[in-house]
Short mmCIF file of C-alpha atoms and ligand atoms in Angstrom, two decimals:
data_model
loop_
_atom_site.label_atom_id
_atom_site.label_comp_id
_atom_site.label_asym_id
_atom_site.label_seq_id
_atom_site.Cartn_x
_atom_site.Cartn_y
_atom_site.Cartn_z
CA MET A 1 -121.84 97.98 16.87
CA ASN A 2 -118.22 98.74 16.18
CA PRO A 3 -117.85 99.47 12.43
CA ALA A 4 -115.24 96.72 11.78
CA LEU A 5 -117.44 94.20 13.56
CA ALA A 6 -120.59 95.34 11.75
CA ALA A 7 -118.80 95.19 8.39
CA ASP A 8 -117.64 91.60 9.09
CA LEU A 9 -121.16 90.57 10.07
CA ALA A 10 -122.65 92.13 6.95
CA ASP A 11 -120.16 90.35 4.69
CA LEU A 12 -119.89 87.07 6.59
CA ASP A 13 -120.36 84.70 3.63
CA ARG A 14 -117.62 86.21 1.52
CA LEU A 15 -115.26 86.62 4.45
CA LEU A 16 -115.64 83.08 5.72
CA SER A 17 -115.00 81.77 2.23
CA LEU A 18 -111.76 83.75 2.27
CA VAL A 19 -110.91 81.99 5.53
CA ARG A 20 -111.76 78.69 3.88
CA ASP A 21 -109.45 79.55 1.01
CA ARG A 22 -106.67 80.37 3.45
CA ALA A 23 -107.18 77.03 5.20
CA LEU A 24 -107.09 75.20 1.85
CA HIS A 25 -103.96 77.13 0.90
CA GLY A 26 -102.38 75.81 4.10
CA LEU A 27 -103.59 72.24 3.58
CA HIS A 28 -102.66 72.00 -0.09
CA GLY A 29 -99.33 73.61 0.69
CA LEU A 30 -98.47 71.06 3.38
CA ASP A 31 -96.34 69.09 0.94
CA ARG A 32 -94.23 72.16 0.13
CA ARG A 33 -94.12 73.57 3.63
CA PRO A 34 -91.05 72.53 5.62
CA ALA A 35 -91.85 69.82 8.17
CA ALA A 36 -90.46 72.19 10.80
CA VAL A 37 -88.75 75.55 10.93
CA ALA A 38 -86.39 77.38 13.25
CA PRO A 39 -88.71 79.88 14.94
CA VAL A 40 -88.06 83.51 13.84
CA PRO A 41 -90.84 85.64 15.32
CA PRO A 42 -91.66 88.83 13.41
CA LEU A 43 -91.21 92.24 15.03
CA PRO A 44 -93.98 92.82 17.56
CA LEU A 45 -96.82 95.18 16.73
CA PRO A 46 -98.74 97.29 19.23
CA LEU A 47 -102.35 96.43 20.06
CA PRO A 48 -104.47 97.74 17.16
CA GLY A 49 -106.76 100.59 18.21
CA GLN A 50 -109.00 100.43 15.16
CA GLY A 51 -109.11 96.81 14.09
CA SER A 52 -108.83 95.97 10.41
CA GLY A 53 -111.63 93.40 10.22
CA ILE A 54 -111.24 89.75 9.16
CA GLU A 55 -109.63 90.70 5.84
CA GLY A 56 -106.96 92.82 7.50
CA ALA A 57 -106.30 90.19 10.15
CA LEU A 58 -106.07 87.51 7.49
CA ALA A 59 -103.52 89.53 5.53
CA ALA A 60 -101.44 90.26 8.65
CA PHE A 61 -101.53 86.63 9.67
CA GLY A 62 -100.48 85.48 6.20
CA GLU A 63 -97.66 87.95 6.08
CA ARG A 64 -96.32 87.92 9.62
CA TRP A 65 -97.05 84.51 11.18
CA GLU A 66 -98.09 81.86 8.75
CA PRO A 67 -94.65 81.58 7.05
CA GLY A 68 -93.14 80.57 10.39
CA PHE A 69 -95.57 77.74 11.02
CA SER A 70 -94.35 74.16 10.83
CA GLY A 71 -95.82 71.39 8.73
CA SER A 72 -96.82 69.57 11.90
CA ALA A 73 -100.15 68.58 10.31
CA GLY A 74 -98.28 66.94 7.45
CA PRO A 75 -96.91 63.47 6.69
CA ARG A 76 -93.23 63.90 7.54
CA TYR A 77 -93.45 65.66 10.87
CA LEU A 78 -92.25 62.74 13.01
CA GLY A 79 -91.43 64.67 16.17
CA PHE A 80 -92.89 63.92 19.60
CA ILE A 81 -96.06 61.86 18.92
CA THR A 82 -97.99 64.17 16.64
CA GLY A 83 -101.20 63.56 14.79
CA GLY A 84 -102.65 65.72 12.08
CA ALA A 85 -106.30 66.43 11.50
CA THR A 86 -108.34 64.22 9.15
CA PRO A 87 -110.81 66.12 6.95
CA ALA A 88 -113.77 65.07 9.12
CA ALA A 89 -111.98 65.94 12.34
CA LEU A 90 -111.22 69.38 10.95
CA ALA A 91 -114.85 69.79 9.94
CA GLY A 92 -116.03 68.88 13.43
CA ASP A 93 -113.53 71.27 14.98
CA TRP A 94 -114.69 74.13 12.77
CA LEU A 95 -118.32 73.46 13.63
CA ALA A 96 -117.48 73.27 17.36
CA SER A 97 -116.34 76.90 17.03
CA ALA A 98 -119.21 77.94 14.79
CA TYR A 99 -121.89 76.59 17.16
CA ASP A 100 -119.81 77.51 20.23
CA GLN A 101 -121.60 75.14 22.60
CA ASN A 102 -120.56 74.81 26.23
CA PRO A 103 -121.15 71.16 27.17
CA THR A 104 -120.67 71.85 30.86
CA ALA A 105 -124.27 71.48 32.00
CA GLY A 106 -127.22 69.72 30.43
CA ILE A 107 -129.96 72.27 30.88
CA ASP A 108 -129.79 74.21 27.64
CA SER A 109 -128.43 72.01 24.83
CA SER A 110 -127.99 68.42 23.77
CA ALA A 111 -124.28 69.03 23.24
CA PRO A 112 -123.33 67.09 26.42
CA ASP A 113 -125.19 64.07 25.04
CA LEU A 114 -123.18 64.27 21.85
CA GLU A 115 -120.06 64.18 24.03
CA ARG A 116 -121.45 61.11 25.83
CA GLU A 117 -122.09 59.40 22.50
CA ALA A 118 -118.51 60.13 21.40
CA ILE A 119 -117.19 58.73 24.66
CA GLY A 120 -119.26 55.59 24.21
CA TRP A 121 -117.81 55.12 20.72
CA LEU A 122 -114.27 55.62 21.99
CA ARG A 123 -114.87 53.12 24.79
CA GLU A 124 -115.91 50.61 22.16
CA LEU A 125 -113.00 51.45 19.88
CA PHE A 126 -110.52 50.65 22.68
CA GLY A 127 -112.42 47.60 23.89
CA LEU A 128 -113.23 49.01 27.31
CA ASP A 129 -116.05 47.76 29.49
CA THR A 130 -119.15 49.90 29.91
CA VAL A 131 -118.29 50.41 33.60
CA GLN A 132 -115.50 52.70 32.33
CA GLN A 133 -116.99 56.17 32.16
CA GLY A 134 -115.26 59.10 30.62
CA ALA A 135 -115.00 62.76 29.80
CA PHE A 136 -113.10 64.86 27.30
CA VAL A 137 -110.11 66.89 28.51
CA SER A 138 -107.60 69.01 26.68
CA GLY A 139 -104.77 66.48 26.36
CA ALA A 140 -103.10 63.46 27.89
CA THR A 141 -101.44 65.55 30.59
CA MET A 142 -104.88 66.61 31.88
CA SER A 143 -106.14 63.05 31.44
CA ASN A 144 -103.26 61.79 33.63
CA PHE A 145 -104.00 64.60 36.07
CA VAL A 146 -107.63 63.58 36.37
CA GLY A 147 -106.74 59.89 36.78
CA LEU A 148 -104.22 60.66 39.52
CA ALA A 149 -106.67 63.02 41.23
CA LEU A 150 -109.06 60.09 41.44
CA ALA A 151 -106.25 57.92 42.78
CA ARG A 152 -105.62 60.54 45.48
CA GLU A 153 -109.31 60.60 46.41
CA TRP A 154 -109.30 56.77 46.54
CA LEU A 155 -106.34 56.79 48.92
CA GLY A 156 -108.43 59.06 51.13
CA GLU A 157 -111.34 56.68 50.93
CA GLN A 158 -109.07 53.86 52.19
CA LYS A 159 -108.38 56.00 55.26
CA GLY A 160 -111.95 57.13 55.72
CA LEU A 161 -111.37 60.70 54.63
CA ARG A 162 -112.30 62.93 51.71
CA VAL A 163 -109.20 64.52 50.27
CA GLY A 164 -111.27 66.98 48.24
CA GLU A 165 -112.64 68.35 51.50
CA ALA A 166 -109.80 67.79 53.97
CA GLY A 167 -106.88 68.56 51.66
CA VAL A 168 -103.93 66.48 50.60
CA ALA A 169 -102.03 67.07 53.87
CA ALA A 170 -104.64 64.92 55.69
CA LEU A 171 -103.46 61.94 53.66
CA GLY A 172 -99.94 61.80 55.01
CA PRO A 173 -97.25 60.28 52.82
CA VAL A 174 -98.40 59.07 49.42
CA ARG A 175 -96.73 56.24 47.53
CA VAL A 176 -96.62 56.28 43.74
CA LEU A 177 -94.85 53.48 41.86
CA SER A 178 -94.03 53.31 38.15
CA GLY A 179 -91.46 51.84 35.77
CA ALA A 180 -91.02 54.40 32.97
CA PRO A 181 -93.52 57.19 33.53
CA HIS A 182 -94.06 60.03 31.04
CA SER A 183 -92.90 63.46 32.17
CA SER A 184 -96.54 64.54 32.49
CA ILE A 185 -97.00 62.10 35.38
CA TYR A 186 -94.46 64.11 37.40
CA LYS A 187 -96.20 67.32 36.41
CA ALA A 188 -99.56 65.93 37.49
CA LEU A 189 -98.09 64.87 40.85
CA SER A 190 -96.76 68.38 41.28
CA MET A 191 -100.16 69.94 40.50
CA LEU A 192 -101.89 67.53 42.88
CA GLY A 193 -99.74 68.46 45.85
CA ILE A 194 -98.41 64.91 45.98
CA GLY A 195 -95.01 66.04 44.71
CA ARG A 196 -92.72 64.94 41.95
CA GLN A 197 -90.25 63.39 44.37
CA THR A 198 -92.91 61.03 45.65
CA LEU A 199 -92.64 58.92 42.55
CA GLN A 200 -90.71 55.74 43.22
CA LEU A 201 -89.12 54.37 40.07
CA ILE A 202 -89.33 50.60 39.87
CA PRO A 203 -86.56 48.84 37.90
CA LYS A 204 -87.41 47.85 34.39
CA GLN A 205 -86.87 44.52 32.67
CA PRO A 206 -83.35 44.22 31.26
CA GLY A 207 -83.08 46.03 27.92
CA ARG A 208 -86.72 47.06 28.13
CA GLU A 209 -88.85 50.01 29.27
CA ALA A 210 -91.49 47.67 30.69
CA VAL A 211 -91.55 47.41 34.45
CA ASP A 212 -90.05 44.35 36.14
CA LEU A 213 -93.06 42.65 37.70
CA ALA A 214 -91.15 40.91 40.48
CA GLN A 215 -89.58 44.24 41.47
CA LEU A 216 -92.98 45.93 41.42
CA GLU A 217 -94.41 43.21 43.63
CA ALA A 218 -91.44 43.47 46.01
CA ALA A 219 -91.98 47.25 46.31
CA LEU A 220 -95.69 46.74 46.99
CA GLN A 221 -94.89 44.11 49.58
CA GLN A 222 -92.57 46.52 51.35
CA LEU A 223 -95.48 48.92 51.86
CA GLY A 224 -96.92 46.41 54.34
CA GLY A 225 -100.53 46.86 53.32
CA GLU A 226 -100.40 50.69 52.88
CA PRO A 227 -102.55 51.64 49.87
CA ALA A 228 -100.57 53.02 46.92
CA ILE A 229 -100.88 54.34 43.41
CA VAL A 230 -99.35 52.38 40.52
CA VAL A 231 -98.91 54.11 37.17
CA ALA A 232 -98.62 51.52 34.41
CA ASN A 233 -97.37 52.60 31.03
CA ALA A 234 -98.95 51.39 27.80
CA GLY A 235 -96.64 52.82 25.19
CA THR A 236 -93.48 54.59 26.35
CA VAL A 237 -92.41 57.47 24.13
CA ASN A 238 -88.87 56.24 23.29
CA THR A 239 -89.33 52.57 22.51
CA VAL A 240 -93.13 52.10 22.80
CA ASP A 241 -92.83 49.45 25.42
CA PHE A 242 -95.85 48.20 27.32
CA ASP A 243 -96.11 47.10 30.92
CA ASP A 244 -97.92 43.79 31.38
CA LEU A 245 -101.24 45.43 32.29
CA ALA A 246 -103.15 42.24 33.09
CA ALA A 247 -100.40 40.97 35.38
CA ILE A 248 -100.19 44.32 37.18
CA ALA A 249 -103.97 44.47 37.55
CA ALA A 250 -103.89 40.94 39.05
CA LEU A 251 -101.54 42.17 41.80
CA ARG A 252 -104.46 44.10 43.23
CA GLU A 253 -105.75 40.81 44.63
CA ARG A 254 -102.82 40.85 47.07
CA TYR A 255 -101.94 44.53 47.46
CA PRO A 256 -104.17 47.56 47.77
CA PHE A 257 -103.43 50.04 45.00
CA TRP A 258 -105.12 52.27 42.45
CA LEU A 259 -104.08 51.31 38.91
CA HIS A 260 -103.75 54.25 36.55
CA VAL A 261 -102.72 53.42 32.97
CA ASP A 262 -101.12 56.03 30.76
CA ALA A 263 -102.11 54.71 27.33
CA ALA A 264 -101.87 58.13 25.68
CA PHE A 265 -101.11 56.69 22.27
CA GLY A 266 -100.50 53.00 23.11
CA ALA A 267 -104.25 52.36 23.47
CA PHE A 268 -104.42 52.58 19.67
CA ALA A 269 -102.52 49.28 19.48
CA ALA A 270 -105.98 47.80 20.07
CA LEU A 271 -106.81 48.71 16.44
CA SER A 272 -104.09 46.47 15.00
CA PRO A 273 -104.86 42.75 15.25
CA ALA A 274 -101.12 41.99 15.40
CA HIS A 275 -100.62 44.36 18.36
CA ALA A 276 -103.94 44.33 20.20
CA HIS A 277 -102.58 41.91 22.78
CA LEU A 278 -100.38 44.73 24.13
CA THR A 279 -103.52 46.39 25.51
CA THR A 280 -104.85 43.29 27.27
CA GLY A 281 -105.81 44.32 30.77
CA LEU A 282 -106.28 48.02 29.95
CA ASP A 283 -109.90 47.57 30.76
CA GLN A 284 -109.12 46.52 34.33
CA ALA A 285 -107.49 49.83 35.16
CA ASP A 286 -109.11 52.14 37.69
CA SER A 287 -108.31 55.07 35.45
CA VAL A 288 -107.09 55.31 31.85
CA CYS A 289 -105.52 58.16 29.88
CA ILE A 290 -105.90 58.24 26.09
CA ASP A 291 -104.84 61.12 23.88
CA LEU A 292 -106.93 61.97 20.85
CA HIS A 293 -104.92 64.76 19.23
CA LYS A 294 -102.19 62.22 18.64
CA TRP A 295 -103.35 59.03 16.98
CA LEU A 296 -107.03 59.80 16.44
CA ASN A 297 -105.82 62.69 14.28
CA VAL A 298 -108.17 65.31 15.65
CA PRO A 299 -106.89 68.88 16.04
CA TYR A 300 -105.44 70.04 19.35
CA ASP A 301 -106.70 70.04 22.10
CA SER A 302 -108.33 66.69 22.78
CA ALA A 303 -107.98 63.65 25.01
CA VAL A 304 -110.28 61.39 26.97
CA GLN A 305 -110.05 60.00 30.46
CA PHE A 306 -111.88 56.91 31.66
CA THR A 307 -112.51 55.60 35.15
CA ARG A 308 -114.43 52.88 36.94
CA ARG A 309 -115.03 55.25 39.88
CA ARG A 310 -117.05 58.15 38.58
CA ASP A 311 -118.38 58.65 42.12
CA LEU A 312 -114.89 59.67 43.23
CA GLN A 313 -114.58 61.93 40.23
CA ALA A 314 -117.62 63.96 41.22
CA ARG A 315 -116.18 64.26 44.73
CA VAL A 316 -112.98 65.78 43.41
CA PHE A 317 -114.31 68.00 40.65
CA GLN A 318 -117.84 68.94 41.80
CA ASN A 319 -118.66 72.57 41.18
CA ALA A 320 -121.69 73.03 43.35
CA ALA A 321 -123.70 76.17 42.58
CA ALA A 322 -127.40 76.78 42.84
CA TYR A 323 -127.77 77.36 39.12
CA LEU A 324 -125.90 74.16 38.21
CA GLY A 325 -127.43 71.75 40.67
CA MET A 326 -125.59 69.12 42.67
CA PRO A 327 -123.99 66.15 40.97
CA GLY A 328 -126.46 63.26 40.88
CA GLU A 329 -126.34 59.75 39.37
CA ASN A 330 -125.22 61.00 35.96
CA PRO A 331 -123.28 64.15 36.81
CA ASP A 332 -122.94 66.98 34.30
CA PHE A 333 -119.45 67.44 32.92
CA VAL A 334 -118.96 70.55 35.04
CA HIS A 335 -118.63 68.17 38.04
CA LEU A 336 -116.16 65.81 36.36
CA THR A 337 -113.10 67.62 35.05
CA PRO A 338 -110.81 70.50 36.04
CA GLU A 339 -112.49 72.89 33.59
CA ASN A 340 -115.91 74.37 34.01
CA SER A 341 -116.86 76.13 30.78
CA ARG A 342 -115.14 74.71 27.73
CA ARG A 343 -115.56 74.04 24.05
CA LEU A 344 -117.40 71.02 22.63
CA ARG A 345 -114.09 69.40 21.69
CA ALA A 346 -115.90 66.07 21.41
CA LEU A 347 -117.34 67.23 18.06
CA ALA A 348 -114.08 66.70 16.18
CA ALA A 349 -113.75 63.13 17.50
CA TRP A 350 -117.44 62.51 16.83
CA PHE A 351 -117.03 63.62 13.21
CA ALA A 352 -113.88 61.52 12.76
CA LEU A 353 -115.57 58.40 14.11
CA SER A 354 -118.75 59.08 12.15
CA ALA A 355 -116.87 59.62 8.93
CA TYR A 356 -114.27 56.85 9.05
CA GLY A 357 -115.46 54.46 11.74
CA ARG A 358 -113.44 51.73 13.37
CA GLU A 359 -112.07 50.52 10.04
CA GLY A 360 -110.88 53.88 8.83
CA HIS A 361 -109.02 54.49 12.05
CA ALA A 362 -107.62 50.95 12.15
CA GLU A 363 -106.24 51.52 8.63
CA ILE A 364 -104.42 54.70 9.76
CA VAL A 365 -102.93 52.91 12.78
CA GLN A 366 -101.82 49.88 10.77
CA ARG A 367 -100.29 51.98 8.01
CA ASN A 368 -98.36 54.07 10.54
CA ILE A 369 -97.05 50.91 12.16
CA ALA A 370 -96.04 49.52 8.75
CA CYS A 371 -94.24 52.80 7.94
CA ALA A 372 -92.37 52.69 11.24
CA ARG A 373 -91.29 49.13 10.54
CA ASP A 374 -90.22 50.15 7.01
CA LEU A 375 -88.04 52.99 8.35
CA GLY A 376 -86.64 50.66 11.02
CA GLU A 377 -85.59 48.16 8.36
CA ARG A 378 -83.95 50.86 6.27
CA ILE A 379 -82.05 52.19 9.29
CA ALA A 380 -80.93 48.69 10.24
CA GLN A 381 -79.27 48.47 6.80
CA GLU A 382 -77.54 51.86 7.07
CA PRO A 383 -74.11 51.31 8.63
CA ARG A 384 -73.87 54.92 9.87
CA LEU A 385 -77.00 54.46 12.00
CA ARG A 386 -77.97 52.06 14.74
CA LEU A 387 -81.40 51.07 16.09
CA LEU A 388 -81.61 51.36 19.88
CA ALA A 389 -84.67 49.16 20.23
CA PRO A 390 -86.83 46.94 18.05
CA VAL A 391 -89.67 48.82 16.36
CA ARG A 392 -92.50 47.63 18.57
CA LEU A 393 -95.24 49.89 17.25
CA ASN A 394 -95.02 53.35 15.64
CA VAL A 395 -91.75 54.84 16.88
CA VAL A 396 -88.23 54.26 15.56
CA CYS A 397 -85.58 54.97 18.17
CA PHE A 398 -82.09 55.17 16.68
CA THR A 399 -78.76 56.93 16.88
CA LEU A 400 -75.44 57.45 15.14
CA SER A 401 -73.26 54.37 14.93
CA GLU A 402 -70.21 56.43 15.80
CA ASP A 403 -69.95 58.92 18.67
CA PRO A 404 -73.64 59.59 19.39
CA SER A 405 -72.77 62.55 21.61
CA GLU A 406 -75.36 65.16 22.53
CA ALA A 407 -73.69 67.62 20.17
CA HIS A 408 -73.67 65.24 17.22
CA VAL A 409 -77.29 64.16 17.71
CA GLN A 410 -78.49 67.75 18.15
CA THR A 411 -76.62 68.76 15.00
CA LEU A 412 -78.30 65.98 13.04
CA VAL A 413 -81.72 66.97 14.40
CA ARG A 414 -81.12 70.59 13.36
CA GLU A 415 -79.77 69.72 9.96
CA LEU A 416 -82.78 67.52 9.26
CA ARG A 417 -85.12 70.30 10.37
CA ASP A 418 -83.39 72.97 8.34
CA ALA A 419 -83.45 70.80 5.22
CA GLY A 420 -87.23 70.81 5.67
CA GLU A 421 -88.06 67.27 4.58
CA VAL A 422 -88.63 65.72 7.97
CA PHE A 423 -88.73 66.63 11.66
CA MET A 424 -87.68 64.24 14.42
CA THR A 425 -87.09 64.99 18.09
CA PRO A 426 -83.95 64.13 20.08
CA SER A 427 -84.16 62.02 23.21
CA VAL A 428 -81.99 60.07 25.62
CA TYR A 429 -82.56 56.36 25.92
CA GLU A 430 -80.64 54.43 28.58
CA GLY A 431 -78.09 57.20 28.70
CA THR A 432 -77.57 57.34 24.93
CA TRP A 433 -78.50 60.41 22.90
CA CYS A 434 -80.82 59.38 20.09
CA LEU A 435 -83.50 60.43 17.65
CA ARG A 436 -87.10 59.35 17.54
CA ALA A 437 -89.19 59.09 14.42
CA ALA A 438 -92.82 58.77 15.52
CA PHE A 439 -95.51 57.85 13.00
CA SER A 440 -99.04 58.93 13.86
CA ASN A 441 -100.17 61.15 10.97
CA TRP A 442 -103.05 59.93 8.75
CA ARG A 443 -101.31 61.19 5.60
CA THR A 444 -98.00 59.34 5.93
CA THR A 445 -97.21 56.67 3.31
CA HIS A 446 -94.26 54.47 2.41
CA GLU A 447 -93.28 57.14 -0.16
CA ASP A 448 -92.76 59.49 2.76
CA VAL A 449 -90.60 56.88 4.44
CA ALA A 450 -88.39 56.75 1.36
CA ARG A 451 -88.10 60.56 1.38
CA VAL A 452 -87.28 60.54 5.11
CA MET A 453 -84.52 57.98 4.60
CA LYS A 454 -83.06 60.03 1.76
CA ALA A 455 -83.08 63.16 3.92
CA LEU A 456 -81.39 61.23 6.75
CA GLN A 457 -78.67 59.94 4.44
CA ALA A 458 -78.10 63.40 3.01
CA ALA A 459 -77.75 64.85 6.50
CA LEU A 460 -75.20 62.20 7.40
CA LEU A 461 -72.84 63.23 4.58
C1 PLP B 501 -97.99 62.74 24.74
C2 PLP B 501 -98.07 61.94 25.97
C3 PLP B 501 -98.53 62.50 27.18
C4 PLP B 501 -98.89 63.98 27.32
O1 PLP B 501 -99.77 64.34 26.35
P1 PLP B 501 -100.23 65.84 26.01
O2 PLP B 501 -101.28 65.59 25.02
O3 PLP B 501 -99.02 66.51 25.44
O4 PLP B 501 -100.73 66.47 27.23
C5 PLP B 501 -98.62 61.66 28.27
N1 PLP B 501 -98.25 60.37 28.21
C6 PLP B 501 -97.76 59.82 27.08
C7 PLP B 501 -97.37 58.38 27.08
C8 PLP B 501 -97.67 60.57 25.93
O5 PLP B 501 -97.19 60.03 24.79
#
């Protein structure tokens, strides 16, 4: 054995407790670490010939890289939609690496059954029917990709062909309709050979990001009975608007389409009694995308996808090999998602749900929503700022009252970042440059909201 490797093995207890100390240093330091930093990468080093063991690597990491890391796991990182990692989620994630299980196939470990249990719990958490079957993927982009791959296979089924076998060209033109799709929908369409340009944007309701139902119906009618794909959005990233999922699902009685719902973070509205109605109809979707590294607060990379048509899923993703067997009634995960071998990422979600249950996670969601509302109220009272939309859930979308040009908004974003108290991301809503403050971290409190508002006001001076 290589001497550095042998030395690490011989001293594993002490070394791993150093790693634990480093992790705690990072976690306890979150409050002092800037929410975000301007990236300044250190000078590159050549590949080490003789490695320096864990201790050397730890020192080099601490010196060269760790100072440039953001506080994205902390309470005032409000950029994108970003969760942190609850203590139990972190524990599960560590153990996933320590045990290093590959849940692909069920012939050597019960790890895949743990993943199935976690999926069952998630299904219950979001109020989905047991006909919705799921698998873990690396993020909402992959979850959307899987859902749309199933939609593509379903289109083939309508024409009596198997797209997985015959290829996407056999399908002919594909129709995809959506009101305000996330950028990852376009990416998935590109990866699937359907093409970004295929997506037909349906007009939204006035002053809203929710699709106009009459316009959607008119577009479906124009297809003259041709099967299509409809992507409904449950939680848009700028104003967290929701399509009327139940009404869209009901249109399937008159028009043939596959209903995919991107509920990446919006599905968590189900955990707030005051907002649960927004997710009504989610269950009726043919495929559903839900991110977990956002509002479940598990570490990257984790999301789940659900579908009512697991049979189609095995058609698309089957990985037939003598040593793996063919997909049967209850296919192994290797036959269900783009990846073959992968980590047991379900363990972090399993730990989180075991440790805090439905109520613990509902409390996080409700507190985040209350914090967003709090910030929205403070911004509404600040004459130099203007809300661009009501705070519907966990995102505050606002801009400068005067001259919200790209340059001014970008300057404000940079100044906020460089002051270190808070990070928000810029966006464009209905042609207006704006900022988004998205609340999805388990640590965030109203005290943080007060600090965020102070930082905003200081940056406006
Ligand atoms: C974040 C997000 C995605 C993409 O998620 P990743 O986890 O970054 O892959 C897709 N849809 C919506 C609505 C999102 O908020």
